[in-house]
């Protein structure tokens, strides 16, 4: 991973862990953790505050937040 590669915070409240992973490997890391630690149940996730912010940015970029 290069120093300037974007990272995303992921949390697992059940395990009590929080870490940052490269955006490129995010889905694989979450899937592997949840498979190995939680029998595939989606426990570990992108930090909810970050996920909400990303969703807002995508919605704005798509024009979904504009008044009709």
mmCIF file of N, CA, C and O in Angstrom:
data_model
loop_
_atom_site.group_PDB
_atom_site.id
_atom_site.type_symbol
_atom_site.label_atom_id
_atom_site.label_comp_id
_atom_site.label_asym_id
_atom_site.label_seq_id
_atom_site.Cartn_x
_atom_site.Cartn_y
_atom_site.Cartn_z
ATOM 1 N N UNK A 1 0.846 -1.182 0.000
ATOM 2 C CA UNK A 1 0.000 0.000 0.000
ATOM 3 C C UNK A 1 0.887 1.240 0.000
ATOM 4 O O UNK A 1 1.775 1.377 0.832
ATOM 5 N N UNK A 2 0.636 2.148 -0.920
ATOM 6 C CA UNK A 2 1.369 3.408 -0.978
ATOM 7 C C UNK A 2 0.826 4.346 0.093
ATOM 8 O O UNK A 2 -0.320 4.228 0.536
ATOM 9 N N UNK A 3 1.653 5.297 0.509
ATOM 10 C CA UNK A 3 1.260 6.228 1.566
ATOM 11 C C UNK A 3 0.029 7.041 1.217
ATOM 12 O O UNK A 3 -0.752 7.391 2.093
ATOM 13 N N UNK A 4 -0.164 7.345 -0.055
ATOM 14 C CA UNK A 4 -1.277 8.199 -0.451
ATOM 15 C C UNK A 4 -2.526 7.420 -0.862
ATOM 16 O O UNK A 4 -3.508 8.003 -1.292
ATOM 17 N N UNK A 5 -2.526 6.080 -0.725
ATOM 18 C CA UNK A 5 -3.711 5.290 -1.014
ATOM 19 C C UNK A 5 -4.779 5.599 0.034
ATOM 20 O O UNK A 5 -4.491 5.623 1.234
ATOM 21 N N UNK A 6 -6.029 5.832 -0.399
ATOM 22 C CA UNK A 6 -7.082 6.139 0.580
ATOM 23 C C UNK A 6 -7.401 4.927 1.448
ATOM 24 O O UNK A 6 -7.380 3.791 0.979
ATOM 25 N N UNK A 7 -7.678 5.187 2.708
ATOM 26 C CA UNK A 7 -8.083 4.131 3.633
ATOM 27 C C UNK A 7 -9.456 4.468 4.196
ATOM 28 O O UNK A 7 -9.874 5.621 4.211
ATOM 29 N N UNK A 8 -10.143 3.434 4.647
ATOM 30 C CA UNK A 8 -11.501 3.572 5.171
ATOM 31 C C UNK A 8 -11.532 2.941 6.566
ATOM 32 O O UNK A 8 -11.025 1.834 6.747
ATOM 33 N N UNK A 9 -12.131 3.627 7.542
ATOM 34 C CA UNK A 9 -12.234 3.026 8.870
ATOM 35 C C UNK A 9 -13.332 1.969 8.908
ATOM 36 O O UNK A 9 -14.428 2.189 8.401
ATOM 37 N N UNK A 10 -12.992 0.807 9.466
ATOM 38 C CA UNK A 10 -14.004 -0.221 9.688
ATOM 39 C C UNK A 10 -14.036 -0.527 11.178
ATOM 40 O O UNK A 10 -13.019 -0.428 11.868
ATOM 41 N N UNK A 11 -15.221 -0.873 11.649
ATOM 42 C CA UNK A 11 -15.388 -1.180 13.061
ATOM 43 C C UNK A 11 -16.115 -2.500 13.217
ATOM 44 O O UNK A 11 -16.908 -2.894 12.366
ATOM 45 N N UNK A 12 -15.799 -3.180 14.299
ATOM 46 C CA UNK A 12 -16.526 -4.380 14.675
ATOM 47 C C UNK A 12 -16.807 -4.246 16.167
ATOM 48 O O UNK A 12 -15.921 -4.446 16.993
ATOM 49 N N UNK A 13 -18.024 -3.851 16.470
ATOM 50 C CA UNK A 13 -18.387 -3.644 17.871
ATOM 51 C C UNK A 13 -18.345 -4.940 18.664
ATOM 52 O O UNK A 13 -17.984 -4.946 19.831
ATOM 53 N N UNK A 14 -18.678 -6.054 18.028
ATOM 54 C CA UNK A 14 -18.676 -7.340 18.725
ATOM 55 C C UNK A 14 -17.267 -7.738 19.156
ATOM 56 O O UNK A 14 -17.069 -8.271 20.236
ATOM 57 N N UNK A 15 -16.287 -7.488 18.284
ATOM 58 C CA UNK A 15 -14.893 -7.818 18.597
ATOM 59 C C UNK A 15 -14.203 -6.691 19.367
ATOM 60 O O UNK A 15 -13.121 -6.882 19.913
ATOM 61 N N UNK A 16 -14.805 -5.503 19.351
ATOM 62 C CA UNK A 16 -14.194 -4.347 20.002
ATOM 63 C C UNK A 16 -13.000 -3.819 19.222
ATOM 64 O O UNK A 16 -12.067 -3.302 19.826
ATOM 65 N N UNK A 17 -13.046 -3.951 17.893
ATOM 66 C CA UNK A 17 -11.918 -3.509 17.081
ATOM 67 C C UNK A 17 -12.321 -2.396 16.130
ATOM 68 O O UNK A 17 -13.476 -2.286 15.710
ATOM 69 N N UNK A 18 -11.347 -1.578 15.820
ATOM 70 C CA UNK A 18 -11.479 -0.525 14.818
ATOM 71 C C UNK A 18 -10.143 -0.432 14.097
ATOM 72 O O UNK A 18 -9.095 -0.433 14.731
ATOM 73 N N UNK A 19 -10.189 -0.376 12.781
ATOM 74 C CA UNK A 19 -8.967 -0.294 11.998
ATOM 75 C C UNK A 19 -9.245 0.455 10.711
ATOM 76 O O UNK A 19 -10.400 0.749 10.391
ATOM 77 N N UNK A 20 -8.209 0.784 9.995
ATOM 78 C CA UNK A 20 -8.335 1.416 8.687
ATOM 79 C C UNK A 20 -7.758 0.451 7.658
ATOM 80 O O UNK A 20 -6.711 -0.130 7.896
ATOM 81 N N UNK A 21 -8.468 0.301 6.555
ATOM 82 C CA UNK A 21 -8.002 -0.587 5.492
ATOM 83 C C UNK A 21 -8.004 0.184 4.179
ATOM 84 O O UNK A 21 -8.766 1.137 4.009
ATOM 85 N N UNK A 22 -7.147 -0.227 3.251
ATOM 86 C CA UNK A 22 -7.140 0.437 1.946
ATOM 87 C C UNK A 22 -8.497 0.280 1.264
ATOM 88 O O UNK A 22 -9.121 -0.787 1.336
ATOM 89 N N UNK A 23 -8.955 1.342 0.630
ATOM 90 C CA UNK A 23 -10.231 1.310 -0.072
ATOM 91 C C UNK A 23 -10.275 0.155 -1.063
ATOM 92 O O UNK A 23 -11.294 -0.529 -1.183
ATOM 93 N N UNK A 24 -9.164 -0.089 -1.708
ATOM 94 C CA UNK A 24 -9.070 -1.147 -2.714
ATOM 95 C C UNK A 24 -9.434 -2.526 -2.154
ATOM 96 O O UNK A 24 -10.019 -3.346 -2.837
ATOM 97 N N UNK A 25 -9.105 -2.793 -0.900
ATOM 98 C CA UNK A 25 -9.357 -4.108 -0.312
ATOM 99 C C UNK A 25 -10.490 -4.127 0.694
ATOM 100 O O UNK A 25 -10.656 -5.104 1.423
ATOM 101 N N UNK A 26 -11.288 -3.079 0.731
ATOM 102 C CA UNK A 26 -12.338 -2.944 1.741
ATOM 103 C C UNK A 26 -13.321 -4.109 1.739
ATOM 104 O O UNK A 26 -13.527 -4.751 2.767
ATOM 105 N N UNK A 27 -13.933 -4.380 0.603
ATOM 106 C CA UNK A 27 -14.959 -5.432 0.546
ATOM 107 C C UNK A 27 -14.384 -6.782 0.949
ATOM 108 O O UNK A 27 -15.007 -7.523 1.727
ATOM 109 N N UNK A 28 -13.200 -7.093 0.454
ATOM 110 C CA UNK A 28 -12.568 -8.381 0.782
ATOM 111 C C UNK A 28 -12.250 -8.484 2.266
ATOM 112 O O UNK A 28 -12.475 -9.525 2.887
ATOM 113 N N UNK A 29 -11.756 -7.404 2.855
ATOM 114 C CA UNK A 29 -11.408 -7.413 4.272
ATOM 115 C C UNK A 29 -12.650 -7.612 5.139
ATOM 116 O O UNK A 29 -12.641 -8.414 6.076
ATOM 117 N N UNK A 30 -13.719 -6.882 4.828
ATOM 118 C CA UNK A 30 -14.957 -7.034 5.595
ATOM 119 C C UNK A 30 -15.520 -8.441 5.460
ATOM 120 O O UNK A 30 -15.914 -9.061 6.454
ATOM 121 N N UNK A 31 -15.543 -8.943 4.242
ATOM 122 C CA UNK A 31 -16.076 -10.285 4.012
ATOM 123 C C UNK A 31 -15.256 -11.334 4.770
ATOM 124 O O UNK A 31 -15.809 -12.208 5.434
ATOM 125 N N UNK A 32 -13.943 -11.238 4.695
ATOM 126 C CA UNK A 32 -13.070 -12.208 5.361
ATOM 127 C C UNK A 32 -13.265 -12.161 6.877
ATOM 128 O O UNK A 32 -13.394 -13.187 7.533
ATOM 129 N N UNK A 33 -13.303 -10.956 7.442
ATOM 130 C CA UNK A 33 -13.490 -10.825 8.889
ATOM 131 C C UNK A 33 -14.825 -11.434 9.306
ATOM 132 O O UNK A 33 -14.883 -12.235 10.244
ATOM 133 N N UNK A 34 -15.884 -11.048 8.612
ATOM 134 C CA UNK A 34 -17.210 -11.537 8.988
ATOM 135 C C UNK A 34 -17.349 -13.040 8.787
ATOM 136 O O UNK A 34 -18.006 -13.713 9.583
ATOM 137 N N UNK A 35 -16.723 -13.583 7.757
ATOM 138 C CA UNK A 35 -16.748 -15.038 7.539
ATOM 139 C C UNK A 35 -15.996 -15.759 8.654
ATOM 140 O O UNK A 35 -16.485 -16.738 9.220
ATOM 141 N N UNK A 36 -14.794 -15.275 8.967
ATOM 142 C CA UNK A 36 -13.935 -15.954 9.936
ATOM 143 C C UNK A 36 -14.379 -15.769 11.380
ATOM 144 O O UNK A 36 -14.204 -16.664 12.199
ATOM 145 N N UNK A 37 -14.931 -14.626 11.704
ATOM 146 C CA UNK A 37 -15.257 -14.315 13.103
ATOM 147 C C UNK A 37 -16.739 -14.428 13.448
ATOM 148 O O UNK A 37 -17.090 -14.609 14.608
ATOM 149 N N UNK A 38 -17.604 -14.262 12.447
ATOM 150 C CA UNK A 38 -19.035 -14.144 12.750
ATOM 151 C C UNK A 38 -19.903 -15.035 11.857
ATOM 152 O O UNK A 38 -21.070 -14.713 11.620
ATOM 153 N N UNK A 39 -19.342 -16.135 11.371
ATOM 154 C CA UNK A 39 -20.079 -17.090 10.539
ATOM 155 C C UNK A 39 -20.813 -16.420 9.374
ATOM 156 O O UNK A 39 -21.916 -16.803 9.005
ATOM 157 N N UNK A 40 -20.200 -15.377 8.814
ATOM 158 C CA UNK A 40 -20.755 -14.698 7.646
ATOM 159 C C UNK A 40 -21.746 -13.595 7.956
ATOM 160 O O UNK A 40 -22.152 -12.858 7.063
ATOM 161 N N UNK A 41 -22.153 -13.472 9.211
ATOM 162 C CA UNK A 41 -23.079 -12.401 9.577
ATOM 163 C C UNK A 41 -22.364 -11.058 9.441
ATOM 164 O O UNK A 41 -21.204 -10.917 9.827
ATOM 165 N N UNK A 42 -23.053 -10.062 8.906
ATOM 166 C CA UNK A 42 -22.444 -8.758 8.626
ATOM 167 C C UNK A 42 -22.344 -7.920 9.900
ATOM 168 O O UNK A 42 -23.147 -7.016 10.128
ATOM 169 N N UNK A 43 -21.335 -8.205 10.706
ATOM 170 C CA UNK A 43 -21.130 -7.494 11.965
ATOM 171 C C UNK A 43 -20.141 -6.339 11.763
ATOM 172 O O UNK A 43 -20.447 -5.195 12.061
ATOM 173 N N UNK A 44 -18.952 -6.653 11.265
ATOM 174 C CA UNK A 44 -17.969 -5.604 10.973
ATOM 175 C C UNK A 44 -18.485 -4.799 9.795
ATOM 176 O O UNK A 44 -19.104 -5.336 8.871
ATOM 177 N N UNK A 45 -18.250 -3.486 9.841
ATOM 178 C CA UNK A 45 -18.771 -2.606 8.803
ATOM 179 C C UNK A 45 -17.934 -1.337 8.711
ATOM 180 O O UNK A 45 -17.138 -1.045 9.598
ATOM 181 N N UNK A 46 -18.151 -0.620 7.617
ATOM 182 C CA UNK A 46 -17.538 0.700 7.492
ATOM 183 C C UNK A 46 -18.108 1.552 8.614
ATOM 184 O O UNK A 46 -19.299 1.455 8.937
ATOM 185 N N UNK A 47 -17.257 2.370 9.211
ATOM 186 C CA UNK A 47 -17.716 3.270 10.263
ATOM 187 C C UNK A 47 -18.998 3.957 9.789
ATOM 188 O O UNK A 47 -19.013 4.579 8.726
ATOM 189 N N UNK A 48 -20.104 3.839 10.529
ATOM 190 C CA UNK A 48 -21.389 4.392 10.081
ATOM 191 C C UNK A 48 -21.351 5.886 9.754
ATOM 192 O O UNK A 48 -22.014 6.330 8.821
ATOM 193 N N UNK A 49 -20.583 6.671 10.497
ATOM 194 C CA UNK A 49 -20.487 8.107 10.198
ATOM 195 C C UNK A 49 -19.854 8.334 8.834
ATOM 196 O O UNK A 49 -20.286 9.198 8.073
ATOM 197 N N UNK A 50 -18.828 7.558 8.513
ATOM 198 C CA UNK A 50 -18.169 7.672 7.221
ATOM 199 C C UNK A 50 -19.096 7.183 6.118
ATOM 200 O O UNK A 50 -19.222 7.813 5.066
ATOM 201 N N UNK A 51 -19.777 6.075 6.340
ATOM 202 C CA UNK A 51 -20.704 5.535 5.343
ATOM 203 C C UNK A 51 -21.812 6.538 5.038
ATOM 204 O O UNK A 51 -22.175 6.736 3.871
ATOM 205 N N UNK A 52 -22.342 7.202 6.066
ATOM 206 C CA UNK A 52 -23.384 8.210 5.854
ATOM 207 C C UNK A 52 -22.852 9.382 5.040
ATOM 208 O O UNK A 52 -23.524 9.888 4.143
ATOM 209 N N UNK A 53 -21.645 9.800 5.343
ATOM 210 C CA UNK A 53 -21.037 10.936 4.614
ATOM 211 C C UNK A 53 -20.814 10.573 3.155
ATOM 212 O O UNK A 53 -21.094 11.371 2.262
ATOM 213 N N UNK A 54 -20.338 9.365 2.911
ATOM 214 C CA UNK A 54 -20.122 8.913 1.530
ATOM 215 C C UNK A 54 -21.462 8.859 0.790
ATOM 216 O O UNK A 54 -21.565 9.306 -0.354
ATOM 217 N N UNK A 55 -22.488 8.335 1.432
ATOM 218 C CA UNK A 55 -23.813 8.259 0.813
ATOM 219 C C UNK A 55 -24.327 9.655 0.468
ATOM 220 O O UNK A 55 -24.896 9.869 -0.616
ATOM 221 N N UNK A 56 -24.120 10.627 1.354
ATOM 222 C CA UNK A 56 -24.532 12.005 1.085
ATOM 223 C C UNK A 56 -23.779 12.582 -0.113
ATOM 224 O O UNK A 56 -24.370 13.264 -0.960
ATOM 225 N N UNK A 57 -22.482 12.310 -0.197
ATOM 226 C CA UNK A 57 -21.681 12.823 -1.299
ATOM 227 C C UNK A 57 -22.129 12.211 -2.629
ATOM 228 O O UNK A 57 -22.237 12.917 -3.642
ATOM 229 N N UNK A 58 -22.407 10.922 -2.628
ATOM 230 C CA UNK A 58 -22.864 10.248 -3.846
ATOM 231 C C UNK A 58 -24.228 10.800 -4.263
ATOM 232 O O UNK A 58 -24.454 11.099 -5.441
ATOM 233 N N UNK A 59 -25.140 10.952 -3.299
ATOM 234 C CA UNK A 59 -26.462 11.477 -3.614
ATOM 235 C C UNK A 59 -26.359 12.891 -4.192
ATOM 236 O O UNK A 59 -27.051 13.220 -5.167
ATOM 237 N N UNK A 60 -25.511 13.723 -3.622
ATOM 238 C CA UNK A 60 -25.330 15.084 -4.133
ATOM 239 C C UNK A 60 -24.741 15.043 -5.533
ATOM 240 O O UNK A 60 -25.180 15.777 -6.426
ATOM 241 N N UNK A 61 -23.764 14.173 -5.746
ATOM 242 C CA UNK A 61 -23.129 14.063 -7.051
ATOM 243 C C UNK A 61 -24.110 13.597 -8.119
ATOM 244 O O UNK A 61 -24.037 14.028 -9.268
ATOM 245 N N UNK A 62 -25.059 12.752 -7.745
ATOM 246 C CA UNK A 62 -26.062 12.260 -8.675
ATOM 247 C C UNK A 62 -27.242 13.218 -8.823
ATOM 248 O O UNK A 62 -28.165 12.966 -9.604
ATOM 249 N N UNK A 63 -27.249 14.304 -8.053
ATOM 250 C CA UNK A 63 -28.323 15.277 -8.125
ATOM 251 C C UNK A 63 -29.568 14.861 -7.397
ATOM 252 O O UNK A 63 -30.648 15.422 -7.607
ATOM 253 N N UNK A 64 -29.460 13.891 -6.507
ATOM 254 C CA UNK A 64 -30.631 13.395 -5.792
ATOM 255 C C UNK A 64 -31.090 14.314 -4.658
ATOM 256 O O UNK A 64 -32.190 14.162 -4.141
ATOM 257 N N UNK A 65 -30.249 15.251 -4.281
ATOM 258 C CA UNK A 65 -30.582 16.140 -3.176
ATOM 259 C C UNK A 65 -31.087 17.491 -3.656
ATOM 260 O O UNK A 65 -31.453 18.357 -2.845
ATOM 261 N N UNK A 66 -31.157 17.688 -4.951
ATOM 262 C CA UNK A 66 -31.600 18.965 -5.509
ATOM 263 C C UNK A 66 -33.124 19.055 -5.454
ATOM 264 O O UNK A 66 -33.824 18.045 -5.590
ATOM 265 N N UNK A 67 -33.624 20.269 -5.250
ATOM 266 C CA UNK A 67 -35.068 20.487 -5.282
ATOM 267 C C UNK A 67 -35.566 20.323 -6.703
ATOM 268 O O UNK A 67 -34.923 20.719 -7.659
ATOM 269 N N UNK A 68 -36.749 19.736 -6.826
ATOM 270 C CA UNK A 68 -37.316 19.508 -8.174
ATOM 271 C C UNK A 68 -38.096 20.704 -8.634
ATOM 272 O O UNK A 68 -38.676 21.437 -8.021
#
